[in-house]
mmCIF file of C-alpha atoms in Angstrom:
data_model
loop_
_atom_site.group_PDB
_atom_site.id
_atom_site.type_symbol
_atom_site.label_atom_id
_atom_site.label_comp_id
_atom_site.label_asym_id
_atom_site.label_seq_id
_atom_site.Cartn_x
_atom_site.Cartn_y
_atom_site.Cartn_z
ATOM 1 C CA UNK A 1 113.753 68.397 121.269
ATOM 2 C CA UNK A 2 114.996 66.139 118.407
ATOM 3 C CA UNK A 3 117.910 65.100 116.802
ATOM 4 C CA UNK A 4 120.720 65.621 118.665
ATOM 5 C CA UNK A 5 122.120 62.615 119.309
ATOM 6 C CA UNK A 6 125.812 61.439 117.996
ATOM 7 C CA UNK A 7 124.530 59.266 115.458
ATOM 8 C CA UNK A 8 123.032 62.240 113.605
ATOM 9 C CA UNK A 9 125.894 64.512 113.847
ATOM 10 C CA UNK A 10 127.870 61.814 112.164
ATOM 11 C CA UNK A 11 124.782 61.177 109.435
ATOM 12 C CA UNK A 12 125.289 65.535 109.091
ATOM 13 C CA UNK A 13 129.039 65.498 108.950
ATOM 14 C CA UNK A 14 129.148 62.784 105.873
ATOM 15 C CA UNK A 15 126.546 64.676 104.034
ATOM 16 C CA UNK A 16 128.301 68.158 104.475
ATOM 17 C CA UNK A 17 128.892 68.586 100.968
ATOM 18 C CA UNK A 18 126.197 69.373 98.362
ATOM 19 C CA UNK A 19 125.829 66.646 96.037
ATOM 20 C CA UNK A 20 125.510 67.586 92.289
ATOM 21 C CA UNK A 21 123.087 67.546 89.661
ATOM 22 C CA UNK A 22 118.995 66.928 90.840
ATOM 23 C CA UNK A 23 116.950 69.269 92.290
ATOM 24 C CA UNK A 24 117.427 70.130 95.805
ATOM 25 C CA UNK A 25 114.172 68.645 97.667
ATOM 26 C CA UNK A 26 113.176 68.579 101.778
ATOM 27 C CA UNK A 27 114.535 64.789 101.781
ATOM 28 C CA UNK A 28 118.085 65.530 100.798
ATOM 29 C CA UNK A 29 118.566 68.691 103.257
ATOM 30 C CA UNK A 30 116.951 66.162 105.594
ATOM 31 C CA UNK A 31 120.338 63.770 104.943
ATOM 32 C CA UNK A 32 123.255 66.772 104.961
ATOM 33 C CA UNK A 33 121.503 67.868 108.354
ATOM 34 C CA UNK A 34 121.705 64.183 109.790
ATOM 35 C CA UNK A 35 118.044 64.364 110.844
ATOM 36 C CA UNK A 36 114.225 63.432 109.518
ATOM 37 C CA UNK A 37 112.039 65.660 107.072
ATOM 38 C CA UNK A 38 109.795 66.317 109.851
ATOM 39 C CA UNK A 39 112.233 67.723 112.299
ATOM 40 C CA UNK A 40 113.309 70.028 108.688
ATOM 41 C CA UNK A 41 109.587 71.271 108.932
ATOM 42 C CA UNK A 42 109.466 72.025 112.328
ATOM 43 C CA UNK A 43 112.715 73.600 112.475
ATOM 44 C CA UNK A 44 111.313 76.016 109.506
ATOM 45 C CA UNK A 45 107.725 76.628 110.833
ATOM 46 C CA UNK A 46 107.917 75.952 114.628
ATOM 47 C CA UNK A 47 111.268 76.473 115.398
ATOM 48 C CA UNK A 48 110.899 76.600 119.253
ATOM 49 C CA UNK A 49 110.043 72.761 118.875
ATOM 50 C CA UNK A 50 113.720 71.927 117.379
ATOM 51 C CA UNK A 51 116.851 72.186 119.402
ATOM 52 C CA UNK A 52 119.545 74.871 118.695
ATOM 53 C CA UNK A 53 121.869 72.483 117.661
ATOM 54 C CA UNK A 54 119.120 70.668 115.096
ATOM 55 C CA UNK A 55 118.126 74.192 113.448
ATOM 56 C CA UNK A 56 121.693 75.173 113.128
ATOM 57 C CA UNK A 57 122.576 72.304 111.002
ATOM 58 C CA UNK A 58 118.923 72.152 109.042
ATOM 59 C CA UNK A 59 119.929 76.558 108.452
ATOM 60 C CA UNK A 60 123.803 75.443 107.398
ATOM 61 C CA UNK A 61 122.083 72.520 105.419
ATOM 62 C CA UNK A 62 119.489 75.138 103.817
ATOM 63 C CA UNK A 63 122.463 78.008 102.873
ATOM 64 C CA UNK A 64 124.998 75.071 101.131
ATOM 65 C CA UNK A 65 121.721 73.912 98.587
ATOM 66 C CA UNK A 66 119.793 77.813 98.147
ATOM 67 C CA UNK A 67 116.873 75.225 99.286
ATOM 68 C CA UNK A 68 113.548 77.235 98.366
ATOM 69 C CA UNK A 69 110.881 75.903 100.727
ATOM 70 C CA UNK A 70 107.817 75.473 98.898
ATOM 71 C CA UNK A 71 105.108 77.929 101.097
ATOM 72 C CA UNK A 72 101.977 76.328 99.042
ATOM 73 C CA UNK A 73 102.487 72.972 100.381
ATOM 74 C CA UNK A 74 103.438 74.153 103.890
ATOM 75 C CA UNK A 75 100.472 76.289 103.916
ATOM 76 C CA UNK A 76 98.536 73.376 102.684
ATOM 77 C CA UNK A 77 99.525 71.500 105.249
ATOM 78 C CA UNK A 78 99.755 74.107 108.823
ATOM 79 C CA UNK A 79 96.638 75.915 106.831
ATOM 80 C CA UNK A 80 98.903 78.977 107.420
ATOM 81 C CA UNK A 81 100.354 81.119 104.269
ATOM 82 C CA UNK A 82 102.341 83.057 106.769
ATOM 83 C CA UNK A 83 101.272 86.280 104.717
ATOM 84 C CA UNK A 84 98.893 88.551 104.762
ATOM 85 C CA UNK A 85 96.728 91.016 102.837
ATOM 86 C CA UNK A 86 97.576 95.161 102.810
ATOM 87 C CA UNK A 87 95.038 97.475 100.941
ATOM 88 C CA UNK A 88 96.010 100.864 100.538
ATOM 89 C CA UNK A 89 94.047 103.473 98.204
ATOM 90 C CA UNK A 90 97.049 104.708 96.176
ATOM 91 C CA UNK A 91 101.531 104.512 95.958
ATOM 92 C CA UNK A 92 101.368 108.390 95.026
ATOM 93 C CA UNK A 93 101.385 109.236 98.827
ATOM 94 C CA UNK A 94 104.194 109.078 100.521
ATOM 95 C CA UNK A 95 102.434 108.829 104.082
ATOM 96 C CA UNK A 96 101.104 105.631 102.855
ATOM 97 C CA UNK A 97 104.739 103.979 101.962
ATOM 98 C CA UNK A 98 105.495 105.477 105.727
ATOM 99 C CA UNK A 99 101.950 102.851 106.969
ATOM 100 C CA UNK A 100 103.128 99.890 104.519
ATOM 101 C CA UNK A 101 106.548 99.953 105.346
ATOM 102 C CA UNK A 102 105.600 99.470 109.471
ATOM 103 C CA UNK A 103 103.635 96.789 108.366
ATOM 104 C CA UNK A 104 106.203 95.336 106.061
ATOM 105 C CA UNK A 105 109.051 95.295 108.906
ATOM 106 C CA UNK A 106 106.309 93.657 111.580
ATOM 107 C CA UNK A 107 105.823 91.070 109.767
ATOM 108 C CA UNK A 108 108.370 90.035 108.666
ATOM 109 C CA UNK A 109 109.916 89.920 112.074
ATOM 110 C CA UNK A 110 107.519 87.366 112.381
ATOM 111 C CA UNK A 111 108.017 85.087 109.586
ATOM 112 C CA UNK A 112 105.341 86.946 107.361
ATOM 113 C CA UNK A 113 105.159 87.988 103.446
ATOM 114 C CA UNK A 114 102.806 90.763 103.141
ATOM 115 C CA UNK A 115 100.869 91.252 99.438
ATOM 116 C CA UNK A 116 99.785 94.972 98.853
ATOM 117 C CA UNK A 117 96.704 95.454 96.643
ATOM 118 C CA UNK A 118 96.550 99.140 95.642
ATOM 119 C CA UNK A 119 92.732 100.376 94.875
ATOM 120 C CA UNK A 120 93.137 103.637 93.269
ATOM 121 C CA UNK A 121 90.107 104.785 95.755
ATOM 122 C CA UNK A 122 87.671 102.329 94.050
ATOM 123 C CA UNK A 123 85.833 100.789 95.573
ATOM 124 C CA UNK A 124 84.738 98.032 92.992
ATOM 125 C CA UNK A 125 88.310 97.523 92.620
ATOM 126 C CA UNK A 126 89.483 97.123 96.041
ATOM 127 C CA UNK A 127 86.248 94.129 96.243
ATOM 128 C CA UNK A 128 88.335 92.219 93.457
ATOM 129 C CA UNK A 129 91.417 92.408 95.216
ATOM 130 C CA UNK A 130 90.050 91.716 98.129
ATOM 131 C CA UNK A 131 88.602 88.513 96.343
ATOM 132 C CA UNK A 132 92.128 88.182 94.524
ATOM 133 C CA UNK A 133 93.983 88.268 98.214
ATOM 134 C CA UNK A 134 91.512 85.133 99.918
ATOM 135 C CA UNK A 135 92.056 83.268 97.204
ATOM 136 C CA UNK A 136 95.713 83.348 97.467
ATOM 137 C CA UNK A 137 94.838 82.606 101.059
ATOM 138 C CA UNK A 138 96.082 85.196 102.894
ATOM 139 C CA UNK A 139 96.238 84.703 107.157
ATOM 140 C CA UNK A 140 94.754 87.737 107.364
ATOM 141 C CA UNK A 141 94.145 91.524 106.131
ATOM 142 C CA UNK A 142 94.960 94.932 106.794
ATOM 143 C CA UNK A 143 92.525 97.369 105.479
ATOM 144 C CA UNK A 144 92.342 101.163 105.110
ATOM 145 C CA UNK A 145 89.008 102.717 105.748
ATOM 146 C CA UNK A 146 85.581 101.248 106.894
ATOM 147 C CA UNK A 147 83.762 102.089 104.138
ATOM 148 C CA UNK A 148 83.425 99.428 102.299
ATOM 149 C CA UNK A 149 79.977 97.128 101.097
ATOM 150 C CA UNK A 150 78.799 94.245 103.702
ATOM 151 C CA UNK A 151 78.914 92.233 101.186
ATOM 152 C CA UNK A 152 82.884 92.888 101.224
ATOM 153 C CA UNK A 153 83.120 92.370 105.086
ATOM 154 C CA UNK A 154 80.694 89.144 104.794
ATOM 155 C CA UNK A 155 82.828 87.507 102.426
ATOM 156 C CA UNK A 156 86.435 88.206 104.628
ATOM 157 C CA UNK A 157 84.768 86.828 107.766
ATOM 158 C CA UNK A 158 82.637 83.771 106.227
ATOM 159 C CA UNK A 159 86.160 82.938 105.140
ATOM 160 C CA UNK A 160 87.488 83.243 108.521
ATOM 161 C CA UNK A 161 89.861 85.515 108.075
ATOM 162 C CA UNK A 162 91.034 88.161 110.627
ATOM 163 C CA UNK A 163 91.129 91.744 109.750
ATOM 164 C CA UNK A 164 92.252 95.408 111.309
ATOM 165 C CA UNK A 165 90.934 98.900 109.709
ATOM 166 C CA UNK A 166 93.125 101.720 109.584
ATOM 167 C CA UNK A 167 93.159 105.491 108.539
ATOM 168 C CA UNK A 168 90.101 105.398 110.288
ATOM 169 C CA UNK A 169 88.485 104.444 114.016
ATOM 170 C CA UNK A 170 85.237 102.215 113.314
ATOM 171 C CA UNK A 171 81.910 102.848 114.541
ATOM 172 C CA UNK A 172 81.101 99.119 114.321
ATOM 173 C CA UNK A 173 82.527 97.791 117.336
ATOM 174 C CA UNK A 174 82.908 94.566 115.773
ATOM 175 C CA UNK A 175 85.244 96.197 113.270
ATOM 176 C CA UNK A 176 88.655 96.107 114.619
ATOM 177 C CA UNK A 177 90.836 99.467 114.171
ATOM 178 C CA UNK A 178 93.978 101.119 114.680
ATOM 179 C CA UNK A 179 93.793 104.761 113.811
ATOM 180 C CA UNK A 180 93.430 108.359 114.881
ATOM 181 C CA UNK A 181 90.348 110.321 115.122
ATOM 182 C CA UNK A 182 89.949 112.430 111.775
ATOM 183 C CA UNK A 183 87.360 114.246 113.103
ATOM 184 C CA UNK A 184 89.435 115.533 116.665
ATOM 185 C CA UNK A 185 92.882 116.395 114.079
ATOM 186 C CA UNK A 186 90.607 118.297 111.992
ATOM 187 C CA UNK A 187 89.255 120.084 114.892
ATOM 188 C CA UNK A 188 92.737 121.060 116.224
ATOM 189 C CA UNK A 189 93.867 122.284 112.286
ATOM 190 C CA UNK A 190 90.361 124.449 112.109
ATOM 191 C CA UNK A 191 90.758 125.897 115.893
ATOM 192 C CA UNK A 192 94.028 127.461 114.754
ATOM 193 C CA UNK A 193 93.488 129.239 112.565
ATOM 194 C CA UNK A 194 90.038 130.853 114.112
ATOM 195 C CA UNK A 195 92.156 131.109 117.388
ATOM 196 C CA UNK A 196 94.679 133.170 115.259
ATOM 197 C CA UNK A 197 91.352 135.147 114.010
ATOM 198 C CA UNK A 198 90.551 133.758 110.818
ATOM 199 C CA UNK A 199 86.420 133.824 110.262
ATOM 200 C CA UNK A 200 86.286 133.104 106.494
ATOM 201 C CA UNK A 201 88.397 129.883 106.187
ATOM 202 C CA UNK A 202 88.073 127.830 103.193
ATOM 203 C CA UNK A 203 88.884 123.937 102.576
ATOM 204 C CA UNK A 204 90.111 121.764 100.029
ATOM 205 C CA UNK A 205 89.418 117.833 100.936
ATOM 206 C CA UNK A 206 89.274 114.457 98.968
ATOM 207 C CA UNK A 207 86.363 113.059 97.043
ATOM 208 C CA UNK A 208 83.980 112.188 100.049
ATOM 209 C CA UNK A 209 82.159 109.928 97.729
ATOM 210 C CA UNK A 210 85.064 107.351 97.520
ATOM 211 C CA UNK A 211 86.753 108.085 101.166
ATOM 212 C CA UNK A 212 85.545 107.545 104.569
ATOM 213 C CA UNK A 213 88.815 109.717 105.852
ATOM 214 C CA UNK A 214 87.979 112.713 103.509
ATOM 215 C CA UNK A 215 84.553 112.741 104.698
ATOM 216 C CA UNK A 216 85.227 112.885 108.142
ATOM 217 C CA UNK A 217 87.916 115.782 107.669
ATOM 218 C CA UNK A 218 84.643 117.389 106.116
ATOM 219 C CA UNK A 219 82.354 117.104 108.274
ATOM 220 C CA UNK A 220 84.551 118.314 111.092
ATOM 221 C CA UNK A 221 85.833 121.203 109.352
ATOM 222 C CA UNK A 222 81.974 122.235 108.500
ATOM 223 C CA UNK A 223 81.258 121.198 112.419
ATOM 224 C CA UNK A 224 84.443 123.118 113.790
ATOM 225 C CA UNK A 225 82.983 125.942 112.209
ATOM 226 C CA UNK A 226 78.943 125.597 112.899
ATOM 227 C CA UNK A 227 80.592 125.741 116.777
ATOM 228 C CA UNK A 228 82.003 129.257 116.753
ATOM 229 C CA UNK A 229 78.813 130.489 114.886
ATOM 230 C CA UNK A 230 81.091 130.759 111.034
ATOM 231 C CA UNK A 231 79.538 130.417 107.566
ATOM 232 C CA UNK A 232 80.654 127.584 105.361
ATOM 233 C CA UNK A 233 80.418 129.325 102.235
ATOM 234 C CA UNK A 234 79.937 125.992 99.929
ATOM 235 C CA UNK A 235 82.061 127.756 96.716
ATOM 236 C CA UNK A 236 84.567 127.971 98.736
ATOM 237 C CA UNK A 237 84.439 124.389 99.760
ATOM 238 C CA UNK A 238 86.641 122.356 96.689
ATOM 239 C CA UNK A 239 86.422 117.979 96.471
ATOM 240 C CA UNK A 240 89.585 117.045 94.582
ATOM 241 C CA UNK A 241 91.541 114.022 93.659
ATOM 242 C CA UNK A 242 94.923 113.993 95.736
ATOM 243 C CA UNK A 243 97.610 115.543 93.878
ATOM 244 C CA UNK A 244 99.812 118.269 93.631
ATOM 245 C CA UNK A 245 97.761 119.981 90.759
ATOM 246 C CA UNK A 246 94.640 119.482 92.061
ATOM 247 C CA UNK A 247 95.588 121.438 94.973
ATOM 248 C CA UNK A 248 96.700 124.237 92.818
ATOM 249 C CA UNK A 249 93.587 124.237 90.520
ATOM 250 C CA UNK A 250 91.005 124.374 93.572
ATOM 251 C CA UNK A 251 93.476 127.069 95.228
ATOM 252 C CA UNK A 252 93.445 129.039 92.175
ATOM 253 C CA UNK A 253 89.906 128.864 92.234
ATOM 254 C CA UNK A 254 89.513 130.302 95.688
ATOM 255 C CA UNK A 255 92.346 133.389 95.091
ATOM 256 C CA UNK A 256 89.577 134.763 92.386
ATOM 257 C CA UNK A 257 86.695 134.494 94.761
ATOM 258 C CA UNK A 258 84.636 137.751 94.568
ATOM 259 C CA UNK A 259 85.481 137.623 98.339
ATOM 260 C CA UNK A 260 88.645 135.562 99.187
ATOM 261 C CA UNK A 261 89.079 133.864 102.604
ATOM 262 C CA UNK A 262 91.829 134.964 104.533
ATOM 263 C CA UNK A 263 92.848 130.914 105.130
ATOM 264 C CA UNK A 264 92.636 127.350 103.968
ATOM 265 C CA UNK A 265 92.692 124.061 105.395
ATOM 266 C CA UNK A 266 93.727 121.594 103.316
ATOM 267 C CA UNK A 267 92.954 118.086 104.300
ATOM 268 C CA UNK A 268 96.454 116.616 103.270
ATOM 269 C CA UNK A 269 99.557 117.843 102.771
ATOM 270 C CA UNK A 270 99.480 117.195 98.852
ATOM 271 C CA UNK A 271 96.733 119.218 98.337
ATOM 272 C CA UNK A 272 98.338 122.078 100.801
ATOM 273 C CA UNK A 273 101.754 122.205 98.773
ATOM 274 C CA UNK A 274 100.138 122.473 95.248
ATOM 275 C CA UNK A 275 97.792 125.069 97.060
ATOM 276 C CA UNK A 276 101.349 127.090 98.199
ATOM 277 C CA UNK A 277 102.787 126.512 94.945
ATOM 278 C CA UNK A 278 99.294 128.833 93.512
ATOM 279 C CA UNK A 279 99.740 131.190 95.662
ATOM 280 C CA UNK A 280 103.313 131.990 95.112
ATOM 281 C CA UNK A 281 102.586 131.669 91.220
ATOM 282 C CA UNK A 282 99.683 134.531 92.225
ATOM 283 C CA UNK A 283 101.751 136.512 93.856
ATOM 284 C CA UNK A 284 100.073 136.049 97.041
ATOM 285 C CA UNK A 285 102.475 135.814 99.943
ATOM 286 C CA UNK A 286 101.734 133.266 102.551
ATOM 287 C CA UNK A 287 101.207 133.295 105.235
ATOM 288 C CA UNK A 288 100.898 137.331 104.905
ATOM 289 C CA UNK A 289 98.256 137.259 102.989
ATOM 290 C CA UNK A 290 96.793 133.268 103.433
ATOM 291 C CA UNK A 291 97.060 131.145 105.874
ATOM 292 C CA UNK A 292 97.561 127.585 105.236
ATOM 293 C CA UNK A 293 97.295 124.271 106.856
ATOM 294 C CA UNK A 294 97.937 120.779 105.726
ATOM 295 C CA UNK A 295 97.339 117.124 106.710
ATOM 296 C CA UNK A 296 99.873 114.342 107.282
ATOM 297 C CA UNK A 297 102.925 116.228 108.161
ATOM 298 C CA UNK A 298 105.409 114.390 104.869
ATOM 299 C CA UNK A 299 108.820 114.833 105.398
ATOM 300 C CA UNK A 300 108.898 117.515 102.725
ATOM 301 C CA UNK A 301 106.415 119.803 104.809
ATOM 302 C CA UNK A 302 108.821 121.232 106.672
ATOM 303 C CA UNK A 303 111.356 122.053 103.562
ATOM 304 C CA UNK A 304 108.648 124.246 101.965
ATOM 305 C CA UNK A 305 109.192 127.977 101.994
ATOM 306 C CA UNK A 306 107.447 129.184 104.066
ATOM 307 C CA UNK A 307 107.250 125.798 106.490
ATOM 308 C CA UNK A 308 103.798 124.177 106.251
ATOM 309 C CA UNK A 309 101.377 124.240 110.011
ATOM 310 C CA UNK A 310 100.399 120.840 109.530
ATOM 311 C CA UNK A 311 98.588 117.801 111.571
ATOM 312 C CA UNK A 312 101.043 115.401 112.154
ATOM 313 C CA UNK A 313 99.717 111.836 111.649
ATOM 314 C CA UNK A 314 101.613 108.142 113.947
ATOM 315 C CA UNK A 315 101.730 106.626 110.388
ATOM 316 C CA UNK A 316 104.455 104.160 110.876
ATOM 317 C CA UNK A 317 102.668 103.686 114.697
ATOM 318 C CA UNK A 318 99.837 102.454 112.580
ATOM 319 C CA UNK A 319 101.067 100.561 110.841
ATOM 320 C CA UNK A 320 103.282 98.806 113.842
ATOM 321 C CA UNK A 321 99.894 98.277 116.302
ATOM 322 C CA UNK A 322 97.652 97.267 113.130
ATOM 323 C CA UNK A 323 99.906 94.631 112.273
ATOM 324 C CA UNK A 324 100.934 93.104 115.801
ATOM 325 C CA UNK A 325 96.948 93.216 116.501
ATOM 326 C CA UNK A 326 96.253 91.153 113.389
ATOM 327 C CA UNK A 327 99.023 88.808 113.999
ATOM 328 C CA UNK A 328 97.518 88.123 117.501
ATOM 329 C CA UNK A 329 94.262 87.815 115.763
ATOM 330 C CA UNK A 330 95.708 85.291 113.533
ATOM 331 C CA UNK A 331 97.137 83.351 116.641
ATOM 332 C CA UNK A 332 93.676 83.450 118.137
ATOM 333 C CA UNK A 333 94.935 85.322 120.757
ATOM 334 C CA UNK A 334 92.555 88.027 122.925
ATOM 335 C CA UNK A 335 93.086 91.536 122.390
ATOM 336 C CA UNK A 336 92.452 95.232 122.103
ATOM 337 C CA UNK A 337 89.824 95.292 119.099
ATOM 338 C CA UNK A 338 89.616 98.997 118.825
ATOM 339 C CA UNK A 339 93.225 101.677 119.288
ATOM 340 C CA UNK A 340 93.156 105.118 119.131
ATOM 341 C CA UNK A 341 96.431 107.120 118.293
ATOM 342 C CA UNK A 342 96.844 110.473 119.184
ATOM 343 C CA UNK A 343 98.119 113.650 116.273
ATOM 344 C CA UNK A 344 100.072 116.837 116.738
ATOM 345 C CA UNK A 345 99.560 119.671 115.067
ATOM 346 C CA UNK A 346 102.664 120.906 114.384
ATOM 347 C CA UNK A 347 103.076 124.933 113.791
ATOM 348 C CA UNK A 348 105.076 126.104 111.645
ATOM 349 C CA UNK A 349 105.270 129.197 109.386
ATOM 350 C CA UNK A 350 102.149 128.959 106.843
ATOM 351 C CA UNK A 351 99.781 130.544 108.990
ATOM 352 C CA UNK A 352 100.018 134.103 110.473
ATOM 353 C CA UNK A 353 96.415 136.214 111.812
ATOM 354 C CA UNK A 354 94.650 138.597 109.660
ATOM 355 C CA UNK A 355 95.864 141.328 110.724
ATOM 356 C CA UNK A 356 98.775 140.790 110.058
ATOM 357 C CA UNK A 357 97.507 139.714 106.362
ATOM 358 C CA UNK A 358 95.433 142.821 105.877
ATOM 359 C CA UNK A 359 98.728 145.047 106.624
ATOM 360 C CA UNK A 360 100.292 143.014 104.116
ATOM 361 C CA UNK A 361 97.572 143.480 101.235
ATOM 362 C CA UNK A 362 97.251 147.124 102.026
ATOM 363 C CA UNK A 363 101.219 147.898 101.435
#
């Protein structure tokens, strides 16, 4: 431990009072703390190094000046940042502020900035920010999604930097994630609503073309239904940006189908309100008359009239495990490389059988 000998108490006691004018630099919180720069650095990047008593006075020493410590010249000389990388496809959605936020209060528990790079779902533009995030020389990154060029994941690991996927488990075992399984909550939305009796089930999903996560809800929904012997009719299948309109416009599309399905699953919750929002503009009464399920289960799911059946997604779970794995990976300790979350779906009052919708339409 250092510095805690009388001598430096006395050295703290006669610099207790800020001195003016001058900016306030490592040397003079150094002298009001009554001990050397380098016990000031320790005490402010390895803390458990300094003795109470030493990090006390460097803190009080710190709080009297509004001392700023300079991170570029730290990290230039521990070759740590202390912050790292989060890529997310879009602000719009709320269950990715639920993600960002877990990752947000992980690290900094542990002394970590984090810098969020939004990509829109492009992927050209999510390769310059990726670019954009080394060069600021981030510890490490959190990423959402796998699909991404190698020439992405070559560049993040020739600069030896750690990473963790989310939103999505990885095939490529050398690809660490934290996720779900899209294609097993998918499974559990579709297998409702046949086990309710639904046989002509329709589904509006992201663009597959720019998201790994929509792609998967695809191909288990078409899957799902190849396995109890249903058609996937492909007009009534709808690709759309996510967003409350787009939701309505492919749902609008579907109600004047020569022969309407009797449900829909809509691979988020977005997509699923602006669907609801259609149908009540249509005069079609859910879930008398459609059955609907979302994706995500957001906090304003279950305020909807009626209450949206939903897949409930461990979000802020993700976002928790992603970022303690990447810190460990950052430490260079060994760990899981690959975690799988479980969903729920959660029933509510959007889906009914079609029976009970037939009844309905004939009254």
């Amino acid at each position: 431990m250092a510095d805690s000998n009388p001598k430096a108490k006395r050295r703290a006691k006669r610099s207790s009072r800020p001195r003016p004018g001058g900016s306030v630099t490592i040397h003079r919180i150094a002298a009001e703390a009554g001990v050397s720069t380098a016990t000031v650095s320790r005490a402010l990047n390895q803390p458990e190094k300094v003795s109470a008593e030493a990090r006390e006075r460097v803190q009080a020493a710190i709080k009297r000046n509004h001392y700023i410590l300079d991170g570029f010249a730290v990290g230039l000389a521990s070759r740590r940042s202390r912050t790292i990388g989060l890529l997310i496809p879009t602000i719009t959605n709320s269950i990715y502020a639920s993600s960002t936020q877990a990752v947000q209060r992980v690290a900094q528990q542990n002394g970590y900035s984090v810098l969020v790079g939004v990509s829109e779902f492009s992927p050209s533009r999510e390769e310059v920010l990726i670019q954009k995030l080394l060069e600021r020389r981030v510890d490490g990154l959190v990423l959402t999604g796998e699909a991404r060029s190698a020439a992405a994941y070559e560049k993040i690991k020739r600069n030896g930097v750690p990473f963790v996927v989310t939103w999505q488990l990885t095939a490529d075992p050398a690809l660490p994630s934290v996720s779900f399984d899209n294609r097993k909550a998918t499974f559990a939305a579709v297998e409702h609503l046949i086990a309710l009796g639904h046989r002509r089930i329709g589904l509006i999903c992201g663009r597959t073309d720019v998201n790994d996560r929509a792609l998967a809800r695809r191909e288990a929904f078409e899957a799902c239904m190849a396995r109890h012997g249903l058609p996937v009719s492909a007009d009534l299948v709808f690709e759309r940006d996510f967003e409350f309109v787009e939701g309505r416009s492919a749902m609008h599309a579907i109600l004047r189908h020569r022969s309407r399905p009797t449900a829909v699953f809509c691979a988020n919750d977005i997509q699923a309100i602006g669907a609801m929002y259609e149908c009540q503009e249509a005069g079609v009464k859910v879930p008398e008359q459609m059955s609907i399920v979302g994706f995500d289960d957001l906090p304003i799911s279950q305020y909807m009239h009626p209450q949206l059946t939903t897949v409930r997604v461990p979000a802020d779970d993700m976002g928790k495990r992603a970022t303690e794995m990447l810190l460990a990976a950052i430490e260079g300790k060994p760990g899981d490389q690959r975690v799988e979350l479980t969903t729920d779906l959660v029933v509510r009052r959007s889906t009914a059988t079609p029976k009970r919708q037939n009844r309905a339409s004939a009254s």
